[in-house]
Backbone as a printed PyTorch tensor [residue, N CA C, xyz], in Angstrom:
tensor([[[ 54.6460,  53.0500, 193.7300],
         [ 55.8580,  52.7290, 194.4460],
         [ 56.8230,  52.0720, 193.4730]],

        [[ 58.0420,  52.5240, 193.4680],
         [ 59.0780,  51.9250, 192.6360],
         [ 59.9160,  50.9680, 193.4470]],

        [[ 59.9400,  49.7000, 193.0330],
         [ 60.7550,  48.6910, 193.7050],
         [ 59.9280,  47.8030, 194.6040]],

        [[ 60.0890,  46.4780, 194.4210],
         [ 59.3540,  45.5220, 195.2410],
         [ 60.2870,  44.4630, 195.8240]],

        [[ 61.4480,  44.9380, 196.2910],
         [ 62.3650,  44.0610, 197.0130],
         [ 61.9520,  44.0060, 198.4790]],

        [[ 62.9110,  43.7280, 199.3660],
         [ 62.5900,  43.6420, 200.8070],
         [ 61.9810,  44.9400, 201.3260]],

        [[ 62.6040,  46.0690, 200.9990],
         [ 62.1150,  47.3700, 201.4530],
         [ 60.7290,  47.6440, 200.8650]],

        [[ 60.5930,  47.4530, 199.5610],
         [ 59.3140,  47.7020, 198.9000],
         [ 58.1890,  46.8420, 199.4390]],

        [[ 58.4840,  45.5890, 199.7080],
         [ 57.4750,  44.6870, 200.2720],
         [ 57.0340,  45.1610, 201.6510]],

        [[ 57.9830,  45.5980, 202.4610],
         [ 57.6490,  46.0800, 203.8070],
         [ 56.7660,  47.3240, 203.7240]],

        [[ 57.1170,  48.2520, 202.8540],
         [ 56.3110,  49.4670, 202.6880],
         [ 54.9320,  49.0980, 202.1390]],

        [[ 54.8990,  48.2380, 201.1330],
         [ 53.6390,  47.8080, 200.5240],
         [ 52.7240,  47.1980, 201.5800]],

        [[ 53.2460,  46.2650, 202.3760],
         [ 52.4280,  45.5980, 203.3910],
         [ 51.8980,  46.5750, 204.4260]],

        [[ 52.7320,  47.5290, 204.8130],
         [ 52.2880,  48.5280, 205.7990],
         [ 51.1820,  49.4150, 205.2190]],

        [[ 51.3460,  49.8500, 203.9780],
         [ 50.3280,  50.6920, 203.3520],
         [ 49.0220,  49.9280, 203.1500]],

        [[ 49.1350,  48.6520, 202.8010],
         [ 47.9340,  47.8250, 202.6380],
         [ 47.1910,  47.6700, 203.9650]],

        [[ 47.9390,  47.5060, 205.0670],
         [ 47.2980,  47.4130, 206.3880],
         [ 46.5120,  48.6790, 206.7000]],

        [[ 46.9980,  49.8100, 206.2030],
         [ 46.3280,  51.0950, 206.4150],
         [ 45.2390,  51.3320, 205.3670]],

        [[ 45.0180,  50.3300, 204.5090],
         [ 44.0160,  50.3830, 203.4450],
         [ 44.2630,  51.5260, 202.4680]],

        [[ 45.5410,  51.7300, 202.1550],
         [ 45.9400,  52.7410, 201.1720],
         [ 46.1580,  52.0400, 199.8400]],

        [[ 45.5540,  52.5770, 198.8050],
         [ 45.7080,  52.0180, 197.4620],
         [ 47.1250,  52.2750, 196.9710]],

        [[ 47.7460,  51.2510, 196.4150],
         [ 49.1430,  51.3820, 195.9940],
         [ 49.3660,  50.6140, 194.6980]],

        [[ 50.1150,  51.2280, 193.7970],
         [ 50.5150,  50.5970, 192.5430],
         [ 52.0120,  50.3780, 192.6080]],

        [[ 52.4410,  49.1720, 192.2800],
         [ 53.8570,  48.8200, 192.3460],
         [ 54.4520,  48.8200, 190.9410]],

        [[ 55.5910,  49.4790, 190.8060],
         [ 56.3850,  49.4200, 189.5750],
         [ 57.6260,  48.5960, 189.8960]],

        [[ 57.8920,  47.5760, 189.1010],
         [ 59.0340,  46.7010, 189.3480],
         [ 59.6140,  46.2620, 188.0130]],

        [[ 60.9370,  46.4280, 187.8770],
         [ 61.6110,  46.0710, 186.6330],
         [ 61.7750,  44.5620, 186.4840]],

        [[ 61.9320,  43.8500, 187.5920],
         [ 62.1850,  42.4050, 187.5280],
         [ 61.2570,  41.6340, 188.4690]],

        [[ 59.9530,  41.6170, 188.2000],
         [ 59.0390,  40.9140, 189.1160],
         [ 59.2900,  39.4170, 189.1730]],

        [[ 59.8980,  38.8570, 188.1510],
         [ 60.2120,  37.4290, 188.1970],
         [ 61.2800,  37.1380, 189.2490]],

        [[ 62.0760,  38.1290, 189.5850],
         [ 63.1220,  37.9880, 190.6110],
         [ 62.5950,  38.3510, 192.0020]],

        [[ 61.8380,  39.4440, 192.0970],
         [ 61.3900,  39.9590, 193.3870],
         [ 60.0540,  39.3910, 193.8380]],

        [[ 59.2970,  38.8550, 192.8830],
         [ 57.9210,  38.4820, 193.1710],
         [ 57.0410,  39.6970, 192.9320]],

        [[ 55.7550,  39.5050, 193.0860],
         [ 54.8440,  40.6250, 192.8970],
         [ 53.6170,  40.4330, 193.7630]],

        [[ 52.9790,  41.5460, 194.1330],
         [ 51.7670,  41.4220, 194.9370],
         [ 50.6380,  40.8050, 194.1110]],

        [[ 49.6130,  40.3250, 194.7910],
         [ 48.4770,  39.6870, 194.1110],
         [ 47.8570,  40.5970, 193.0600]],

        [[ 47.8640,  41.8770, 193.3190],
         [ 47.2480,  42.8320, 192.3960],
         [ 48.0700,  43.0320, 191.1280]],

        [[ 49.2890,  42.4940, 191.0980],
         [ 50.1550,  42.6500, 189.9300],
         [ 51.0370,  43.8820, 190.0250]],

        [[ 51.8400,  44.0650, 189.0140],
         [ 52.7740,  45.1980, 188.9730],
         [ 52.7330,  45.8510, 187.6040]],

        [[ 53.2040,  47.0750, 187.5730],
         [ 53.5020,  47.7420, 186.3150],
         [ 54.9600,  47.4230, 186.0490]],

        [[ 55.2370,  46.8010, 184.9130],
         [ 56.6200,  46.4260, 184.5960],
         [ 57.4230,  47.6500, 184.1810]],

        [[ 58.5620,  47.8350, 184.8480],
         [ 59.4630,  48.9430, 184.5530],
         [ 60.0810,  49.4690, 185.8210]],

        [[ 61.1230,  50.2810, 185.6640],
         [ 61.8280,  50.8150, 186.8370],
         [ 61.1120,  51.9990, 187.4690]],

        [[ 60.2570,  52.6630, 186.7160],
         [ 59.6230,  53.8760, 187.2280],
         [ 60.4270,  55.1100, 186.8940]],

        [[ 61.5310,  54.9200, 186.1940],
         [ 62.3760,  56.0550, 185.8100],
         [ 61.9220,  56.6530, 184.4840]],

        [[ 60.9960,  55.9940, 183.7970],
         [ 60.5150,  56.4490, 182.4990],
         [ 59.0850,  56.9710, 182.6260]],

        [[ 58.7580,  57.9750, 181.8310],
         [ 57.4050,  58.5270, 181.8520],
         [ 56.3590,  57.4740, 181.5210]],

        [[ 56.6610,  56.5820, 180.5790],
         [ 55.6820,  55.5600, 180.1830],
         [ 55.2700,  54.6890, 181.3670]],

        [[ 56.2380,  54.2730, 182.1520],
         [ 55.9400,  53.4230, 183.3160],
         [ 55.1120,  54.1930, 184.3380]],

        [[ 55.4940,  55.4340, 184.5970],
         [ 54.7540,  56.2490, 185.5570],
         [ 53.3380,  56.5490, 185.0630]],

        [[ 53.1740,  56.7500, 183.7690],
         [ 51.8430,  56.9730, 183.1960],
         [ 50.9890,  55.7230, 183.3710]],

        [[ 51.5610,  54.5620, 183.0850],
         [ 50.8310,  53.3060, 183.2610],
         [ 50.4480,  53.0840, 184.7240]],

        [[ 51.2800,  53.5770, 185.6370],
         [ 50.9980,  53.4670, 187.0710],
         [ 50.0250,  54.5490, 187.5500]],

        [[ 49.5780,  55.4090, 186.6430],
         [ 48.5960,  56.4630, 186.9220],
         [ 49.1280,  57.5180, 187.8940]],

        [[ 50.3440,  57.9600, 187.6440],
         [ 50.9930,  58.9380, 188.5280],
         [ 50.2080,  60.2500, 188.6260]],

        [[ 49.4690,  60.5810, 187.5840],
         [ 48.7110,  61.8380, 187.5860],
         [ 47.6550,  61.8790, 188.6880]],

        [[ 47.1850,  60.7030, 189.1270],
         [ 46.1740,  60.6510, 190.1780],
         [ 46.7420,  60.2150, 191.5300]],

        [[ 48.0320,  60.0380, 191.6020],
         [ 48.6660,  59.6120, 192.8550],
         [ 48.8150,  60.7940, 193.8050]],

        [[ 48.8060,  60.5050, 195.0900],
         [ 49.0620,  61.5420, 196.0910],
         [ 50.5040,  61.4890, 196.5740]],

        [[ 51.1790,  60.3900, 196.2820],
         [ 52.5660,  60.2620, 196.7080],
         [ 53.2900,  59.2200, 195.9020]],

        [[ 54.5940,  59.1970, 196.0740],
         [ 55.4230,  58.1850, 195.4230],
         [ 56.5120,  57.7490, 196.3830]],

        [[ 56.7790,  56.4570, 196.3800],
         [ 57.8810,  55.8940, 197.1530],
         [ 58.8950,  55.3740, 196.1450]],

        [[ 60.0620,  55.9850, 196.1100],
         [ 61.1590,  55.5040, 195.2680],
         [ 62.0000,  54.6090, 196.1620]],

        [[ 61.7530,  53.3000, 196.0820],
         [ 62.3120,  52.3880, 197.0780],
         [ 63.1700,  51.2720, 196.5290]],

        [[ 63.8920,  51.5240, 195.4380],
         [ 64.7520,  50.4750, 194.8960],
         [ 66.0730,  50.4270, 195.6480]],

        [[ 66.9060,  49.4650, 195.3160],
         [ 68.2300,  49.3820, 195.9430],
         [ 69.2840,  50.1400, 195.1450]],

        [[ 68.8420,  51.0390, 194.2540],
         [ 69.7440,  51.8000, 193.3960],
         [ 69.4420,  53.2860, 193.5400]],

        [[ 70.3950,  54.0420, 194.0970],
         [ 70.1680,  55.4630, 194.3400],
         [ 69.8910,  56.2460, 193.0620]],

        [[ 70.6030,  55.9440, 191.9800],
         [ 70.3770,  56.6690, 190.7180],
         [ 68.9420,  56.4500, 190.2340]],

        [[ 68.4580,  55.2210, 190.3300],
         [ 67.0800,  54.9560, 189.9290],
         [ 66.0900,  55.6780, 190.8340]],

        [[ 66.3410,  55.6790, 192.1270],
         [ 65.4300,  56.3640, 193.0480],
         [ 65.3740,  57.8610, 192.7700]],

        [[ 66.5240,  58.4660, 192.5260],
         [ 66.5430,  59.8860, 192.1900],
         [ 65.8160,  60.1440, 190.8690]],

        [[ 66.0190,  59.2740, 189.9050],
         [ 65.3560,  59.4160, 188.6160],
         [ 63.8430,  59.2440, 188.7330]],

        [[ 63.4040,  58.2870, 189.5440],
         [ 61.9650,  58.1040, 189.7700],
         [ 61.3580,  59.3850, 190.3180]],

        [[ 62.0020,  59.9650, 191.3200],
         [ 61.4980,  61.1830, 191.9510],
         [ 61.4530,  62.3340, 190.9440]],

        [[ 62.5330,  62.5420, 190.2340],
         [ 62.5980,  63.6690, 189.2960],
         [ 61.6070,  63.5050, 188.1450]],

        [[ 61.4850,  62.3070, 187.6100],
         [ 60.5510,  62.0790, 186.4990],
         [ 59.1170,  62.2460, 186.9790]],

        [[ 58.7970,  61.7030, 188.1460],
         [ 57.4360,  61.8300, 188.6840],
         [ 57.0940,  63.2920, 188.9600]],

        [[ 58.0250,  64.0300, 189.5250],
         [ 57.7770,  65.4430, 189.8100],
         [ 57.6260,  66.2710, 188.5390]],

        [[ 58.3110,  65.8790, 187.4840],
         [ 58.1660,  66.5880, 186.2130],
         [ 56.7660,  66.3600, 185.6350]],

        [[ 56.1580,  65.2400, 185.9880],
         [ 54.8310,  64.9140, 185.4710],
         [ 53.7060,  65.5010, 186.3230]],

        [[ 53.9300,  65.6150, 187.6150],
         [ 52.9420,  66.1950, 188.5240],
         [ 53.6750,  66.7530, 189.7450]],

        [[ 53.2680,  67.9180, 190.1830],
         [ 53.9740,  68.5520, 191.3080],
         [ 53.2340,  68.4060, 192.6290]],

        [[ 52.2130,  67.5520, 192.6950],
         [ 51.4050,  67.4410, 193.9110],
         [ 51.7220,  66.2030, 194.7420]],

        [[ 52.8780,  65.6160, 194.5370],
         [ 53.2120,  64.3560, 195.1900],
         [ 53.9100,  64.5390, 196.5320]],

        [[ 53.5670,  63.6830, 197.4740],
         [ 54.3610,  63.5120, 198.6840],
         [ 55.4320,  62.4950, 198.3180]],

        [[ 56.6910,  62.8670, 198.4880],
         [ 57.7930,  62.0510, 197.9650],
         [ 58.5940,  61.4090, 199.0980]],

        [[ 58.7150,  60.0720, 199.0130],
         [ 59.5740,  59.3150, 199.9160],
         [ 60.6270,  58.6360, 199.0500]],

        [[ 61.8850,  58.8710, 199.3730],
         [ 62.9790,  58.2950, 198.5960],
         [ 63.8650,  57.4540, 199.5000]],

        [[ 64.2500,  56.3220, 198.9970],
         [ 65.1960,  55.4540, 199.7030],
         [ 66.6040,  55.8220, 199.2620]],

        [[ 67.4580,  56.1390, 200.2350],
         [ 68.8680,  56.4220, 199.9650],
         [ 69.6910,  55.2650, 200.4910]],

        [[ 70.4270,  54.6280, 199.6100],
         [ 71.1960,  53.4440, 199.9850],
         [ 72.6210,  53.7540, 200.4240]],

        [[ 73.1990,  54.8280, 199.9030],
         [ 74.6060,  55.1400, 200.1810],
         [ 74.7650,  56.5600, 200.6860]],

        [[ 75.4820,  56.7080, 201.7890],
         [ 75.7190,  58.0220, 202.4040],
         [ 76.4370,  58.9900, 201.4590]],

        [[ 77.2250,  58.4480, 200.5420],
         [ 77.9660,  59.3210, 199.6160],
         [ 77.0210,  60.1750, 198.7800]],

        [[ 75.7560,  59.7970, 198.7110],
         [ 74.7940,  60.5220, 197.8760],
         [ 73.9500,  61.5230, 198.6700]],

        [[ 74.4000,  61.8810, 199.8710],
         [ 73.6450,  62.8170, 200.7070],
         [ 73.3050,  64.1040, 199.9660]],

        [[ 74.2680,  64.7010, 199.3010],
         [ 74.0310,  65.9830, 198.6180],
         [ 72.9700,  65.8470, 197.5310]],

        [[ 72.9970,  64.7480, 196.7980],
         [ 72.0030,  64.5380, 195.7480],
         [ 70.5990,  64.3890, 196.3350]],

        [[ 70.4800,  63.6680, 197.4190],
         [ 69.1620,  63.4770, 198.0250],
         [ 68.6690,  64.7570, 198.6950]],

        [[ 69.5760,  65.5770, 199.2250],
         [ 69.1570,  66.8810, 199.7460],
         [ 68.6400,  67.7490, 198.6070]],

        [[ 69.3240,  67.7070, 197.4620],
         [ 68.9500,  68.5310, 196.3100],
         [ 67.5880,  68.1350, 195.7360]],

        [[ 67.2440,  66.8610, 195.7950],
         [ 65.9670,  66.4160, 195.2410],
         [ 64.7950,  66.8500, 196.1280]],

        [[ 65.0870,  67.2200, 197.3750],
         [ 64.1110,  67.7840, 198.2980],
         [ 62.8850,  66.8920, 198.4950]],

        [[ 63.1370,  65.6280, 198.7760],
         [ 62.0450,  64.6950, 199.0650],
         [ 61.4170,  65.0570, 200.4060]],

        [[ 60.1720,  64.7180, 200.5670],
         [ 59.5030,  64.9770, 201.8440],
         [ 60.0780,  64.0910, 202.9460]],

        [[ 60.5280,  62.9020, 202.5570],
         [ 61.1360,  61.9780, 203.5110],
         [ 62.1920,  61.1530, 202.7860]],

        [[ 63.3460,  61.0090, 203.4150],
         [ 64.4060,  60.1630, 202.8690],
         [ 64.6430,  59.0370, 203.8610]],

        [[ 64.5500,  57.8120, 203.3540],
         [ 64.7660,  56.6390, 204.1860],
         [ 66.1990,  56.1580, 203.9930]],

        [[ 66.8810,  55.9130, 205.1030],
         [ 68.2490,  55.3980, 205.1010],
         [ 68.2260,  54.0340, 205.7770]],

        [[ 67.9760,  52.9530, 205.0310],
         [ 67.8730,  51.6350, 205.6750],
         [ 69.0660,  51.2850, 206.5510]],

        [[ 70.2750,  51.5980, 206.1050],
         [ 71.4460,  51.2430, 206.9180],
         [ 71.4870,  52.0530, 208.2070]],

        [[ 71.0550,  53.3080, 208.1550],
         [ 71.0380,  54.1360, 209.3600],
         [ 69.9780,  53.6400, 210.3390]],

        [[ 68.8550,  53.1670, 209.8130],
         [ 67.8010,  52.6330, 210.6800],
         [ 68.3000,  51.3900, 211.3940]],

        [[ 68.9310,  50.4900, 210.6570],
         [ 69.4760,  49.2680, 211.2510],
         [ 70.5630,  49.6090, 212.2630]],

        [[ 71.4500,  50.5450, 211.9060],
         [ 72.5240,  50.9420, 212.8140],
         [ 71.9490,  51.5340, 214.1000]],

        [[ 70.9010,  52.3240, 213.9790],
         [ 70.2660,  52.9070, 215.1610],
         [ 69.6610,  51.8520, 216.0590]],

        [[ 69.0030,  50.8610, 215.4600],
         [ 68.4220,  49.7710, 216.2550],
         [ 69.5080,  48.9660, 216.9610]],

        [[ 70.5930,  48.6990, 216.2710],
         [ 71.7030,  47.9570, 216.8720],
         [ 72.2990,  48.7480, 218.0310]],

        [[ 72.4680,  50.0550, 217.8450],
         [ 73.0170,  50.9080, 218.9050],
         [ 72.1300,  50.8450, 220.1460]],

        [[ 70.8050,  50.9530, 219.9530],
         [ 69.8820,  50.8880, 221.0830],
         [ 69.9620,  49.5270, 221.7660]],

        [[ 70.0230,  48.4500, 220.9740],
         [ 70.1100,  47.1070, 221.5600],
         [ 71.3940,  46.9180, 222.3540]],

        [[ 72.4960,  47.4690, 221.8710],
         [ 73.7590,  47.3390, 222.5850],
         [ 73.7760,  48.1940, 223.8510]],

        [[ 73.2080,  49.3860, 223.7770],
         [ 73.2250,  50.2940, 224.9250],
         [ 72.2170,  49.8830, 225.9890]],

        [[ 71.0840,  49.3210, 225.5870],
         [ 70.0360,  48.9340, 226.5170],
         [ 69.5090,  47.5480, 226.1290]],

        [[ 70.2660,  46.5100, 226.4060],
         [ 69.9280,  45.1740, 225.9080],
         [ 68.5900,  44.6230, 226.3930]],

        [[ 68.1180,  45.0410, 227.5430],
         [ 66.8550,  44.5080, 228.0580],
         [ 65.6420,  45.3260, 227.5980]],

        [[ 65.8700,  46.4730, 226.9710],
         [ 64.7640,  47.3480, 226.5860],
         [ 63.8110,  46.6710, 225.6050]],

        [[ 64.3440,  45.9860, 224.6060],
         [ 63.4840,  45.3320, 223.6140],
         [ 62.5820,  44.2930, 224.2750]],

        [[ 63.1710,  43.4780, 225.1500],
         [ 62.3830,  42.4560, 225.8430],
         [ 61.3240,  43.1050, 226.7390]],

        [[ 61.7240,  44.1710, 227.4530],
         [ 60.7790,  44.8800, 228.3200],
         [ 59.6110,  45.4370, 227.5110]],

        [[ 59.9090,  46.1190, 226.4080],
         [ 58.8510,  46.7260, 225.5920],
         [ 57.9370,  45.6550, 225.0000]],

        [[ 58.5070,  44.5220, 224.6190],
         [ 57.7060,  43.4240, 224.0790],
         [ 56.7290,  42.8910, 225.1290]],

        [[ 57.1940,  42.7810, 226.3530],
         [ 56.3280,  42.2950, 227.4390],
         [ 55.3260,  43.3590, 227.8780]],

        [[ 55.7550,  44.5940, 227.9730],
         [ 54.9000,  45.6800, 228.4520],
         [ 53.7090,  45.9220, 227.5370]],

        [[ 53.8710,  45.6830, 226.2660],
         [ 52.7930,  45.9360, 225.3060],
         [ 51.5440,  45.1140, 225.6010]],

        [[ 51.6890,  43.9910, 226.3140],
         [ 50.5610,  43.1040, 226.5680],
         [ 50.0520,  43.1610, 228.0040]],

        [[ 50.5060,  44.1360, 228.7700],
         [ 50.1060,  44.2220, 230.1690],
         [ 48.9040,  45.1480, 230.3420]],

        [[ 48.2270,  44.9800, 231.4720],
         [ 47.0710,  45.8070, 231.8160],
         [ 47.5360,  47.0910, 232.5030]],

        [[ 46.5950,  48.0210, 232.6770],
         [ 46.9260,  49.3030, 233.3010],
         [ 47.3570,  49.1390, 234.7560]],

        [[ 46.8050,  48.1590, 235.4660],
         [ 47.2100,  47.9300, 236.8560],
         [ 48.6950,  47.5940, 236.9270]],

        [[ 49.1600,  46.8240, 235.9680],
         [ 50.5760,  46.4740, 235.8900],
         [ 51.4100,  47.7380, 235.7030]],

        [[ 50.9550,  48.6270, 234.8260],
         [ 51.6840,  49.8730, 234.5860],
         [ 51.7130,  50.7460, 235.8320]],

        [[ 50.5950,  50.8110, 236.5380],
         [ 50.5560,  51.5940, 237.7810],
         [ 51.5190,  51.0280, 238.8200]],

        [[ 51.5430,  49.7030, 238.9390],
         [ 52.4630,  49.0750, 239.8870],
         [ 53.9050,  49.3750, 239.5030]],

        [[ 54.1940,  49.3490, 238.2210],
         [ 55.5470,  49.6470, 237.7570],
         [ 55.9250,  51.0950, 238.0670]],

        [[ 55.0030,  52.0140, 237.8230],
         [ 55.2580,  53.4310, 238.1040],
         [ 55.5440,  53.6290, 239.5840]],

        [[ 54.7700,  52.9600, 240.4430],
         [ 54.9980,  53.1210, 241.8800],
         [ 56.3500,  52.5630, 242.2970]],

        [[ 56.8100,  51.5010, 241.6120],
         [ 58.1180,  50.9120, 241.9290],
         [ 59.2670,  51.7870, 241.4670]],

        [[ 59.0200,  52.6630, 240.5200],
         [ 60.0990,  53.5050, 239.9870],
         [ 60.1060,  54.8920, 240.6050]],

        [[ 59.3420,  55.0680, 241.6970],
         [ 59.3810,  56.3480, 242.4010],
         [ 58.1790,  57.2160, 242.1390]],

        [[ 57.2340,  56.7610, 241.3520],
         [ 56.0110,  57.5270, 241.1080],
         [ 55.0340,  57.3040, 242.2420]],

        [[ 53.8570,  57.9010, 242.1370],
         [ 52.8230,  57.7460, 243.1490],
         [ 52.3700,  56.3010, 243.2150]],

        [[ 52.1400,  55.7970, 244.3970],
         [ 51.7470,  54.4070, 244.5870],
         [ 50.3010,  54.1940, 244.1730]],

        [[ 50.0560,  53.0750, 243.5330],
         [ 48.7000,  52.6630, 243.1530],
         [ 48.2940,  51.4240, 243.9320]],

        [[ 49.1740,  50.9280, 244.7950],
         [ 48.9320,  49.6620, 245.4980],
         [ 47.6540,  49.7520, 246.3250]],

        [[ 46.8980,  48.6670, 246.3140],
         [ 45.6930,  48.5930, 247.1290],
         [ 44.4740,  49.2260, 246.4860]],

        [[ 44.6190,  49.7960, 245.3270],
         [ 43.4860,  50.4330, 244.6470],
         [ 43.0400,  49.5340, 243.5070]],

        [[ 41.7620,  49.2470, 243.4610],
         [ 41.2690,  48.4520, 242.3340],
         [ 40.7170,  49.4120, 241.2870]],

        [[ 40.8870,  49.0380, 240.0290],
         [ 40.3740,  49.8700, 238.9410],
         [ 41.1560,  51.1470, 238.7460]],

        [[ 42.4120,  51.1500, 239.1380],
         [ 43.2360,  52.3490, 238.9460],
         [ 43.3030,  52.7100, 237.4670]],

        [[ 43.3420,  53.9870, 237.2000],
         [ 43.5140,  54.4600, 235.8350],
         [ 44.7800,  55.3170, 235.8260]],

        [[ 45.7330,  54.9600, 235.0100],
         [ 46.9580,  55.7410, 234.9220],
         [ 46.7380,  56.8830, 233.9520]],

        [[ 47.3360,  58.0070, 234.2450],
         [ 47.2570,  59.1610, 233.3480],
         [ 48.5340,  59.9550, 233.4780]],

        [[ 48.7420,  60.8320, 232.5370],
         [ 49.9320,  61.6730, 232.6260],
         [ 49.6230,  62.8460, 233.5310]],

        [[ 50.6250,  63.5290, 233.9380],
         [ 50.4450,  64.6630, 234.8300],
         [ 51.1450,  64.4020, 236.1400]],

        [[ 50.9580,  65.3060, 237.1140],
         [ 51.6480,  65.1750, 238.3940],
         [ 51.3000,  63.8840, 239.1280]],

        [[ 50.0230,  63.5120, 239.1610],
         [ 49.6180,  62.2650, 239.7980],
         [ 49.4480,  61.2270, 238.6960]],

        [[ 50.2420,  60.1870, 238.7270],
         [ 50.2230,  59.2140, 237.6500],
         [ 49.0880,  58.2180, 237.7800]],

        [[ 48.6470,  57.9320, 238.9870],
         [ 47.6020,  56.9370, 239.1740],
         [ 46.5300,  57.4970, 240.0780]],

        [[ 45.2740,  57.3820, 239.6520],
         [ 44.1450,  57.8290, 240.4680],
         [ 43.6160,  56.6730, 241.2920]],

        [[ 43.2270,  56.9380, 242.5430],
         [ 42.6060,  55.8790, 243.3400],
         [ 41.1990,  55.5980, 242.8180]]])
């Protein structure tokens, strides 16, 4: 993974939770910090850095710096070294859409678009976030009661109801 700023840390932590082995390349670890396992010093735009990060045995690469030119360079250099990578690239500026389309990454992350989308949802449905936060910790009986209140089949009076998808949402 290239870059260990806010975005890189979030990706790193998520991959670690999934128990995926990850090597971090960072040009300025004294500024960004570094994971306990350490980092390969460098931007990841050079073959030497990618070789030190063992790119030949990697299954994927995340080009996640805050610099679009560096992210594109990481992707192109890594692909020149091995063509078997799943590529995730961070795009910071919309003006670079054509360049990121041309690099043909498997996934392009647009942090500003993600934030804008979340803000749009919060503005359009302000109670949705609170509802989803509360619903995540409820039991199935609660869900059945909610379904019956919204016009679905009633589950009231049934103990041990099991909700399922399909025409009948709750079984007695």
